[in-house]
Short mmCIF file of C-alpha atoms in Angstrom, two decimals:
data_model
loop_
_atom_site.label_atom_id
_atom_site.label_comp_id
_atom_site.label_asym_id
_atom_site.label_seq_id
_atom_site.Cartn_x
_atom_site.Cartn_y
_atom_site.Cartn_z
CA UNK I 1 91.50 -10.25 -20.31
CA UNK I 2 88.99 -7.40 -20.27
CA UNK I 3 85.68 -8.07 -18.56
CA UNK I 4 83.08 -8.22 -21.32
CA UNK I 5 83.20 -4.98 -23.34
CA UNK I 6 85.23 -1.86 -22.63
CA UNK I 7 85.63 1.49 -24.37
CA UNK I 8 89.33 2.35 -24.55
CA UNK I 9 91.61 5.00 -26.02
CA UNK I 10 93.50 3.42 -28.91
CA UNK I 11 97.12 4.07 -29.79
CA UNK I 12 97.83 5.24 -33.34
CA UNK I 13 99.05 1.91 -34.78
CA UNK I 14 96.22 -0.17 -33.35
CA UNK I 15 93.60 2.41 -34.33
CA UNK I 16 94.83 2.79 -37.94
CA UNK I 17 95.13 -0.96 -38.44
CA UNK I 18 91.47 -1.44 -37.48
CA UNK I 19 90.11 1.49 -39.54
CA UNK I 20 92.19 0.89 -42.68
CA UNK I 21 91.46 -2.82 -42.83
CA UNK I 22 87.80 -2.65 -41.86
CA UNK I 23 85.83 -4.58 -44.47
CA UNK I 24 82.60 -2.70 -43.69
CA UNK I 25 83.72 0.88 -43.57
CA UNK I 26 86.84 3.02 -43.83
CA UNK I 27 86.99 6.72 -44.58
CA UNK I 28 89.77 9.31 -44.54
CA UNK I 29 87.63 11.41 -42.17
CA UNK I 30 88.01 8.60 -39.62
CA UNK I 31 91.79 8.41 -40.09
CA UNK I 32 94.30 9.18 -37.36
CA UNK I 33 95.73 11.99 -39.51
CA UNK I 34 92.35 13.71 -39.84
CA UNK I 35 92.07 13.90 -36.05
CA UNK I 36 95.54 15.48 -35.84
CA UNK I 37 94.67 17.93 -38.61
CA UNK I 38 91.35 18.86 -36.93
CA UNK I 39 93.34 19.61 -33.77
CA UNK I 40 95.91 21.74 -35.62
CA UNK I 41 93.58 23.76 -37.86
CA UNK I 42 90.00 23.45 -36.64
CA UNK I 43 90.37 23.85 -32.91
CA UNK I 44 88.89 20.40 -32.24
CA UNK I 45 90.26 17.81 -29.84
CA UNK I 46 90.51 14.23 -31.18
CA UNK I 47 89.78 11.02 -29.28
CA UNK I 48 90.55 7.67 -30.90
CA UNK I 49 88.15 5.28 -29.24
CA UNK I 50 87.70 1.55 -29.62
CA UNK I 51 85.30 -0.97 -28.16
CA UNK I 52 87.11 -4.18 -27.15
CA UNK I 53 85.48 -7.51 -26.41
CA UNK I 54 86.48 -10.07 -23.78
CA UNK I 55 89.20 -11.41 -26.11
CA UNK I 56 90.77 -7.93 -26.27
CA UNK I 57 89.73 -7.55 -29.95
CA UNK I 58 88.45 -4.24 -31.33
CA UNK I 59 84.91 -4.64 -32.65
CA UNK I 60 84.12 -0.94 -33.27
CA UNK I 61 86.03 2.33 -33.35
CA UNK I 62 85.54 6.04 -33.83
CA UNK I 63 87.49 9.21 -34.26
CA UNK I 64 85.52 11.54 -32.00
CA UNK I 65 86.15 15.27 -32.34
CA UNK I 66 85.38 17.48 -29.35
CA UNK I 67 84.33 21.08 -29.92
CA UNK I 68 84.53 23.10 -26.73
CA UNK I 69 81.69 25.54 -26.03
CA UNK I 70 81.24 28.25 -23.37
CA UNK I 71 80.52 27.30 -19.71
CA UNK I 72 82.54 24.08 -19.94
CA UNK I 73 80.12 22.41 -22.38
CA UNK I 74 81.16 20.60 -25.57
CA UNK I 75 79.68 18.77 -28.49
CA UNK I 76 81.19 15.71 -30.17
CA UNK I 77 81.30 14.72 -33.83
CA UNK I 78 82.32 11.44 -35.41
CA UNK I 79 82.90 12.44 -39.07
CA UNK I 80 81.63 9.66 -41.37
CA UNK I 81 81.73 7.41 -38.28
CA UNK I 82 81.38 4.97 -36.59
CA UNK I 83 83.66 2.27 -37.99
CA UNK I 84 81.77 -0.98 -37.49
CA UNK I 85 79.35 -3.38 -39.18
CA UNK I 86 76.06 -1.47 -39.48
CA UNK I 87 74.18 -4.73 -39.98
CA UNK I 88 75.20 -5.75 -36.47
CA UNK I 89 72.59 -4.06 -34.28
CA UNK I 90 74.05 -5.40 -31.04
CA UNK I 91 77.51 -3.87 -31.66
CA UNK I 92 76.04 -0.55 -32.84
CA UNK I 93 73.80 -0.30 -29.77
CA UNK I 94 76.61 -1.27 -27.40
CA UNK I 95 79.06 1.18 -28.97
CA UNK I 96 76.49 3.99 -28.87
CA UNK I 97 75.85 3.32 -25.18
CA UNK I 98 79.56 3.50 -24.34
CA UNK I 99 80.22 6.59 -26.49
CA UNK I 100 77.21 8.40 -24.96
CA UNK I 101 78.59 7.68 -21.48
CA UNK I 102 81.94 9.11 -22.61
CA UNK I 103 80.25 12.24 -24.07
CA UNK I 104 78.17 12.85 -20.92
CA UNK I 105 81.25 12.54 -18.70
CA UNK I 106 82.81 15.41 -20.66
CA UNK I 107 79.73 17.71 -20.45
CA UNK I 108 78.85 16.97 -24.06
CA UNK I 109 75.43 18.31 -25.07
CA UNK I 110 75.14 16.12 -28.16
CA UNK I 111 76.95 13.60 -30.32
CA UNK I 112 76.77 13.90 -34.11
CA UNK I 113 77.33 11.08 -36.60
CA UNK I 114 76.94 11.04 -40.41
CA UNK I 115 77.97 7.54 -41.54
CA UNK I 116 78.69 7.14 -45.25
CA UNK I 117 75.98 4.52 -45.46
CA UNK I 118 74.33 4.78 -48.87
CA UNK I 119 70.57 5.38 -48.88
CA UNK I 120 70.12 5.26 -52.67
CA UNK I 121 72.40 4.82 -55.65
CA UNK I 122 71.92 5.31 -59.40
CA UNK I 123 74.31 4.31 -62.17
CA UNK I 124 75.35 6.58 -65.07
CA UNK I 125 72.16 5.60 -66.95
CA UNK I 126 70.11 6.76 -63.92
CA UNK I 127 69.05 3.19 -63.14
CA UNK I 128 68.67 2.17 -59.49
CA UNK I 129 71.66 0.19 -58.17
CA UNK I 130 70.87 -2.64 -55.75
CA UNK I 131 72.65 -2.04 -52.45
CA UNK I 132 74.40 -4.85 -50.55
CA UNK I 133 72.38 -3.93 -47.44
CA UNK I 134 68.92 -2.65 -46.46
CA UNK I 135 69.45 1.09 -45.89
CA UNK I 136 65.93 1.54 -44.44
CA UNK I 137 66.66 -1.09 -41.81
CA UNK I 138 69.96 0.63 -40.88
CA UNK I 139 68.22 4.02 -40.75
CA UNK I 140 65.59 2.61 -38.36
CA UNK I 141 68.25 0.96 -36.21
CA UNK I 142 70.05 4.32 -35.80
CA UNK I 143 66.87 6.24 -34.91
CA UNK I 144 65.67 3.41 -32.62
CA UNK I 145 68.98 3.71 -30.76
CA UNK I 146 68.06 7.24 -29.67
CA UNK I 147 69.48 9.35 -32.51
CA UNK I 148 67.49 12.19 -34.04
CA UNK I 149 67.71 12.42 -37.84
CA UNK I 150 68.31 15.96 -39.13
CA UNK I 151 66.44 15.50 -42.41
CA UNK I 152 67.13 14.58 -46.01
CA UNK I 153 68.88 17.81 -46.95
CA UNK I 154 69.45 18.56 -50.62
CA UNK I 155 72.40 20.97 -50.76
CA UNK I 156 75.50 21.50 -48.63
CA UNK I 157 73.78 22.23 -45.31
CA UNK I 158 75.46 19.32 -43.50
CA UNK I 159 79.01 18.90 -42.15
CA UNK I 160 79.84 16.56 -45.06
CA UNK I 161 78.12 16.35 -48.47
CA UNK I 162 75.01 14.13 -48.45
CA UNK I 163 75.35 13.38 -52.17
CA UNK I 164 78.36 12.47 -54.26
CA UNK I 165 79.47 10.70 -57.44
CA UNK I 166 81.51 7.53 -57.03
CA UNK I 167 83.31 5.55 -59.71
CA UNK I 168 83.78 1.83 -59.17
CA UNK I 169 87.48 1.23 -59.91
CA UNK I 170 86.99 -2.52 -60.01
CA UNK I 171 85.71 -2.05 -63.58
CA UNK I 172 88.38 -2.01 -66.27
CA UNK I 173 89.55 1.40 -67.50
CA UNK I 174 87.96 1.04 -70.93
CA UNK I 175 84.54 0.48 -69.33
CA UNK I 176 85.05 3.48 -67.02
CA UNK I 177 85.91 5.68 -70.04
CA UNK I 178 82.93 4.34 -72.01
CA UNK I 179 80.66 5.79 -69.32
CA UNK I 180 82.06 9.31 -69.83
CA UNK I 181 79.68 11.65 -71.62
CA UNK I 182 80.32 12.30 -75.32
CA UNK I 183 81.46 15.89 -74.67
CA UNK I 184 83.88 14.72 -71.95
CA UNK I 185 85.55 12.32 -74.37
CA UNK I 186 85.80 15.08 -77.01
CA UNK I 187 87.24 17.56 -74.50
CA UNK I 188 89.85 15.12 -73.24
CA UNK I 189 90.90 14.43 -76.85
CA UNK I 190 91.17 18.17 -77.51
CA UNK I 191 93.37 18.63 -74.40
CA UNK I 192 95.64 15.79 -75.55
CA UNK I 193 95.82 17.27 -79.06
CA UNK I 194 96.84 20.64 -77.59
CA UNK I 195 99.69 18.91 -75.77
CA UNK I 196 98.30 19.34 -72.25
CA UNK I 197 100.35 17.52 -69.66
CA UNK I 198 99.60 16.44 -66.12
CA UNK I 199 102.32 16.03 -63.52
CA UNK I 200 102.41 15.20 -59.82
CA UNK I 201 103.33 18.20 -57.71
CA UNK I 202 105.38 18.56 -54.54
CA UNK I 203 105.47 20.86 -51.49
CA UNK I 204 106.92 23.52 -53.76
CA UNK I 205 103.73 23.62 -55.82
CA UNK I 206 101.44 24.29 -52.85
CA UNK I 207 101.57 28.08 -53.32
CA UNK I 208 100.34 27.65 -56.90
CA UNK I 209 97.60 25.27 -55.71
CA UNK I 210 96.46 27.82 -53.08
CA UNK I 211 96.44 30.60 -55.69
CA UNK I 212 94.24 28.49 -58.00
CA UNK I 213 91.89 27.64 -55.11
CA UNK I 214 91.50 31.39 -54.42
CA UNK I 215 90.69 32.07 -58.09
CA UNK I 216 88.11 29.25 -58.07
CA UNK I 217 86.50 30.45 -54.84
CA UNK I 218 86.30 34.01 -56.13
CA UNK I 219 84.66 32.79 -59.33
CA UNK I 220 82.13 30.68 -57.43
CA UNK I 221 81.57 33.39 -54.82
CA UNK I 222 82.63 31.47 -51.71
CA UNK I 223 85.70 31.55 -49.52
CA UNK I 224 86.72 28.42 -47.70
CA UNK I 225 90.24 28.28 -46.29
CA UNK I 226 93.50 30.19 -46.20
CA UNK I 227 96.70 28.76 -47.65
CA UNK I 228 97.99 27.48 -44.30
CA UNK I 229 94.93 25.19 -44.10
CA UNK I 230 95.76 23.45 -47.39
CA UNK I 231 99.51 23.34 -46.71
CA UNK I 232 99.06 21.85 -43.24
CA UNK I 233 96.60 19.25 -44.55
CA UNK I 234 98.97 18.23 -47.37
CA UNK I 235 101.99 17.95 -45.10
CA UNK I 236 100.25 16.20 -42.21
CA UNK I 237 98.44 13.77 -44.45
CA UNK I 238 101.60 12.84 -46.31
CA UNK I 239 103.39 11.76 -43.13
CA UNK I 240 101.76 8.30 -43.14
CA UNK I 241 99.30 8.34 -46.01
CA UNK I 242 99.01 9.80 -49.46
CA UNK I 243 97.75 13.17 -50.53
CA UNK I 244 98.67 13.73 -54.14
CA UNK I 245 98.72 17.01 -56.00
CA UNK I 246 98.02 16.85 -59.75
CA UNK I 247 98.97 19.81 -61.95
CA UNK I 248 97.40 20.31 -65.39
CA UNK I 249 99.66 22.34 -67.69
CA UNK I 250 99.76 23.77 -71.18
CA UNK I 251 102.80 24.88 -73.17
CA UNK I 252 102.02 27.89 -75.40
CA UNK I 253 105.04 27.27 -77.70
CA UNK I 254 103.79 23.73 -78.48
CA UNK I 255 100.33 25.06 -79.24
CA UNK I 256 101.75 27.89 -81.38
CA UNK I 257 103.87 25.42 -83.34
CA UNK I 258 100.80 23.35 -84.16
CA UNK I 259 98.73 26.45 -85.00
CA UNK I 260 101.43 27.76 -87.37
CA UNK I 261 101.60 24.36 -89.09
CA UNK I 262 97.81 24.41 -89.40
CA UNK I 263 97.94 27.95 -90.84
CA UNK I 264 100.54 26.87 -93.44
CA UNK I 265 98.54 23.78 -94.48
CA UNK I 266 95.36 25.87 -94.85
CA UNK I 267 97.26 28.36 -97.00
CA UNK I 268 98.46 25.46 -99.20
CA UNK I 269 94.85 24.28 -99.63
CA UNK I 270 93.72 27.82 -100.54
CA UNK I 271 96.57 28.19 -103.07
CA UNK I 272 95.50 24.95 -104.76
CA UNK I 273 92.08 26.39 -105.60
CA UNK I 274 91.60 28.03 -109.05
CA UNK I 275 92.00 31.83 -109.05
CA UNK I 276 89.39 32.47 -111.79
CA UNK I 277 86.12 30.96 -112.99
CA UNK I 278 85.48 29.29 -109.63
CA UNK I 279 82.58 26.86 -109.48
CA UNK I 280 80.12 26.75 -106.58
CA UNK I 281 81.99 23.93 -104.82
CA UNK I 282 85.35 25.75 -105.04
CA UNK I 283 83.77 28.97 -103.71
CA UNK I 284 82.33 27.10 -100.76
CA UNK I 285 85.69 25.48 -100.07
CA UNK I 286 87.46 28.87 -100.23
CA UNK I 287 84.96 30.36 -97.82
CA UNK I 288 85.40 27.46 -95.41
CA UNK I 289 89.22 27.57 -95.61
CA UNK I 290 89.24 31.35 -95.05
CA UNK I 291 86.98 31.00 -92.00
CA UNK I 292 89.33 28.36 -90.58
CA UNK I 293 92.35 30.53 -91.38
CA UNK I 294 90.82 33.53 -89.56
CA UNK I 295 90.16 31.34 -86.53
CA UNK I 296 93.73 29.98 -86.54
CA UNK I 297 95.20 33.51 -86.89
CA UNK I 298 93.05 34.69 -83.99
CA UNK I 299 94.28 31.72 -81.89
CA UNK I 300 97.91 32.46 -82.82
CA UNK I 301 97.44 36.04 -81.60
CA UNK I 302 95.85 34.83 -78.36
CA UNK I 303 98.49 32.20 -77.52
CA UNK I 304 101.31 34.59 -78.44
CA UNK I 305 99.93 37.03 -75.87
CA UNK I 306 99.58 34.18 -73.34
CA UNK I 307 103.20 33.16 -73.97
CA UNK I 308 104.38 36.75 -73.55
CA UNK I 309 102.47 37.18 -70.28
CA UNK I 310 102.93 33.78 -68.61
CA UNK I 311 106.02 32.26 -70.21
CA UNK I 312 106.30 28.84 -71.71
CA UNK I 313 104.63 26.72 -69.06
CA UNK I 314 101.27 27.59 -67.62
CA UNK I 315 99.59 25.61 -64.82
CA UNK I 316 95.85 25.84 -65.42
CA UNK I 317 94.61 23.55 -62.66
CA UNK I 318 95.73 21.84 -59.49
CA UNK I 319 93.73 19.02 -57.89
CA UNK I 320 94.31 17.46 -54.48
CA UNK I 321 93.51 13.76 -54.14
CA UNK I 322 93.40 12.12 -50.73
CA UNK I 323 94.07 8.37 -50.60
CA UNK I 324 93.11 6.20 -47.65
CA UNK I 325 92.53 2.46 -47.21
CA UNK I 326 90.73 1.24 -50.37
CA UNK I 327 89.39 4.60 -51.57
CA UNK I 328 90.49 7.92 -53.07
CA UNK I 329 88.66 11.26 -52.89
CA UNK I 330 88.95 14.30 -55.15
CA UNK I 331 89.09 16.67 -52.23
CA UNK I 332 89.92 20.07 -53.74
CA UNK I 333 90.22 21.35 -57.29
CA UNK I 334 91.53 24.81 -58.18
CA UNK I 335 91.22 26.08 -61.75
CA UNK I 336 92.35 29.16 -63.68
CA UNK I 337 89.80 31.48 -65.29
CA UNK I 338 91.73 31.65 -68.55
CA UNK I 339 92.13 29.17 -71.42
CA UNK I 340 89.28 26.95 -70.22
CA UNK I 341 88.81 25.97 -73.88
CA UNK I 342 92.00 23.87 -73.64
CA UNK I 343 90.04 21.51 -71.31
CA UNK I 344 93.18 20.78 -69.28
CA UNK I 345 90.82 20.34 -66.32
CA UNK I 346 89.16 17.31 -67.97
CA UNK I 347 92.50 15.76 -68.80
CA UNK I 348 93.67 16.27 -65.20
CA UNK I 349 90.57 14.39 -63.98
CA UNK I 350 91.25 11.51 -66.36
CA UNK I 351 94.89 11.35 -65.18
CA UNK I 352 94.10 11.06 -61.48
CA UNK I 353 91.31 8.61 -62.20
CA UNK I 354 93.81 6.37 -64.04
CA UNK I 355 96.35 6.89 -61.26
CA UNK I 356 93.85 5.73 -58.60
CA UNK I 357 92.85 2.73 -60.72
CA UNK I 358 96.51 1.75 -61.23
CA UNK I 359 97.21 2.02 -57.51
CA UNK I 360 94.50 -0.56 -56.85
CA UNK I 361 91.92 1.59 -55.07
CA UNK I 362 88.39 0.24 -55.15
CA UNK I 363 86.43 3.51 -55.11
CA UNK I 364 87.05 6.97 -56.57
CA UNK I 365 84.84 9.54 -54.83
CA UNK I 366 84.27 13.01 -56.31
CA UNK I 367 83.48 14.29 -52.81
CA UNK I 368 80.23 16.12 -52.98
CA UNK I 369 77.37 17.22 -55.16
CA UNK I 370 73.74 18.30 -54.68
CA UNK I 371 70.39 16.57 -54.38
CA UNK I 372 68.39 19.65 -55.42
CA UNK I 373 68.54 19.33 -59.20
CA UNK I 374 66.44 22.33 -60.16
CA UNK I 375 67.87 24.17 -63.16
CA UNK I 376 68.21 27.43 -61.22
CA UNK I 377 70.31 25.88 -58.45
CA UNK I 378 73.62 27.83 -58.61
CA UNK I 379 75.52 24.58 -57.96
CA UNK I 380 73.95 22.80 -60.93
CA UNK I 381 77.08 23.45 -63.04
CA UNK I 382 79.25 21.61 -60.50
CA UNK I 383 76.78 18.70 -60.50
CA UNK I 384 76.66 18.46 -64.29
CA UNK I 385 80.46 18.58 -64.54
CA UNK I 386 80.97 15.72 -62.08
CA UNK I 387 78.14 13.71 -63.65
CA UNK I 388 79.94 13.76 -67.03
CA UNK I 389 82.54 11.29 -65.72
CA UNK I 390 79.93 8.53 -65.51
CA UNK I 391 80.09 7.69 -61.82
CA UNK I 392 77.24 6.37 -59.68
CA UNK I 393 75.10 9.10 -58.12
CA UNK I 394 75.10 8.32 -54.41
CA UNK I 395 72.90 9.60 -51.59
CA UNK I 396 73.93 9.01 -47.96
CA UNK I 397 71.61 8.68 -44.94
CA UNK I 398 72.46 12.12 -43.55
CA UNK I 399 73.22 13.48 -40.09
CA UNK I 400 72.03 12.13 -36.76
CA UNK I 401 72.33 13.82 -33.35
CA UNK I 402 72.21 11.94 -30.08
CA UNK I 403 71.08 14.61 -27.61
CA UNK I 404 72.60 14.23 -24.14
CA UNK I 405 71.50 17.61 -22.71
CA UNK I 406 68.13 18.68 -24.22
CA UNK I 407 68.08 22.19 -22.71
CA UNK I 408 71.60 23.12 -23.81
CA UNK I 409 71.00 21.45 -27.18
CA UNK I 410 67.97 23.74 -27.69
CA UNK I 411 70.02 26.79 -26.67
CA UNK I 412 72.91 25.82 -28.93
CA UNK I 413 70.97 24.76 -32.03
CA UNK I 414 68.02 27.20 -31.89
CA UNK I 415 68.76 30.22 -29.70
CA UNK I 416 72.42 30.85 -30.61
CA UNK I 417 71.81 30.90 -34.42
CA UNK I 418 68.80 33.17 -33.83
CA UNK I 419 70.88 35.52 -31.67
CA UNK I 420 73.65 35.60 -34.31
CA UNK I 421 71.08 36.43 -36.98
CA UNK I 422 69.70 39.33 -34.91
CA UNK I 423 73.23 40.65 -34.24
CA UNK I 424 74.06 40.44 -37.95
CA UNK I 425 70.84 42.27 -38.87
CA UNK I 426 71.55 44.88 -36.19
CA UNK I 427 75.08 45.53 -37.38
CA UNK I 428 73.83 45.71 -40.98
CA UNK I 429 71.23 48.27 -39.87
CA UNK I 430 73.89 50.30 -37.99
CA UNK I 431 76.06 50.38 -41.13
CA UNK I 432 73.08 51.41 -43.29
CA UNK I 433 72.20 54.23 -40.84
CA UNK I 434 75.78 55.44 -40.87
CA UNK I 435 75.81 55.39 -44.67
CA UNK I 436 72.50 57.28 -44.79
CA UNK I 437 73.71 59.89 -42.27
CA UNK I 438 76.87 60.51 -44.24
CA UNK I 439 74.97 61.15 -47.49
#
């Protein structure tokens, strides 16, 4: 038996069993695989820590990622951690104490946590949802335990998004679909009518996924990761868990067949109309049919060119869904710039939503949106798109730092960013001077 409580390193099987089956909290960012991935691609060192009681039972755990800094210092981050009952102040306080000791022993200057504890939640009608716990009480418990809150940020300033949309998969599918916006329903129907198909991809489709991510990033003016990042994540995560790639496709020949049939039926309707002495109603009909015919001919031309350029199967979007414990997250979505009017993207979303529902997950998380809802926010389009699927708009508590070395924390969080800013300005100035001199 262990004397009272002890912080121990947990082996993979024991760690995963506790996190996956935790009735209070489980998150893919606390999974064993995420720690291994962070080590492989982010230069972070993972620790899988558990607090055991006198009966040798785990009562709290955390994936703790160590980021090494100059002069032997480090900082530690528990992404979406800790895994424990946040209503149990005693366990939280005890675990914090033990983790802080661990951090200090490794010259850690601070410990960061950002638990996915919901602060506020609104349903699709923008009505307040009653939470199963008192978020203010939990917030106060965390700050009373010595953590410093980093503010209620509104955009993507934090390590993980502070806002998201979540769909409760314990509702039946008809109810979920009822909550979609009117335009979303129409767009999904259009995609189905155009013969869009969604299939599950394999390793061999990762290059296509990476290409679509690059197109999306270019369009939205940000660059996140190279292809090896996505490929490593997919492969590592699929060793024990599920990371599923969904591909939304169109088939130009199918679309052309339907367009040609439409063209022929419009021509039949036009031929039925009298050639002479047309009344007002017939003239209006002719005008309408001719407008429709022009549109169909224009579409035939467009899809013929698409078929010539891309062949008979065109992947328009690729979405990566990560599945862990009782939840699924839409982690990455790459989309083509062309043929957006086919709305294959919407149909792909519906397909993985149904897939997650059928697999028995409890929550479908769209992984990130904004809290700053001003019309001129450049990310407003992303927010509006995700909102259309009728999920609950969720706000988390945010980030907390437990400072273990105040002087180095000040240097790291205030002086280093300032220094980097000055260096950037300086180099910009040097480039400008060089440009000016060469004129």
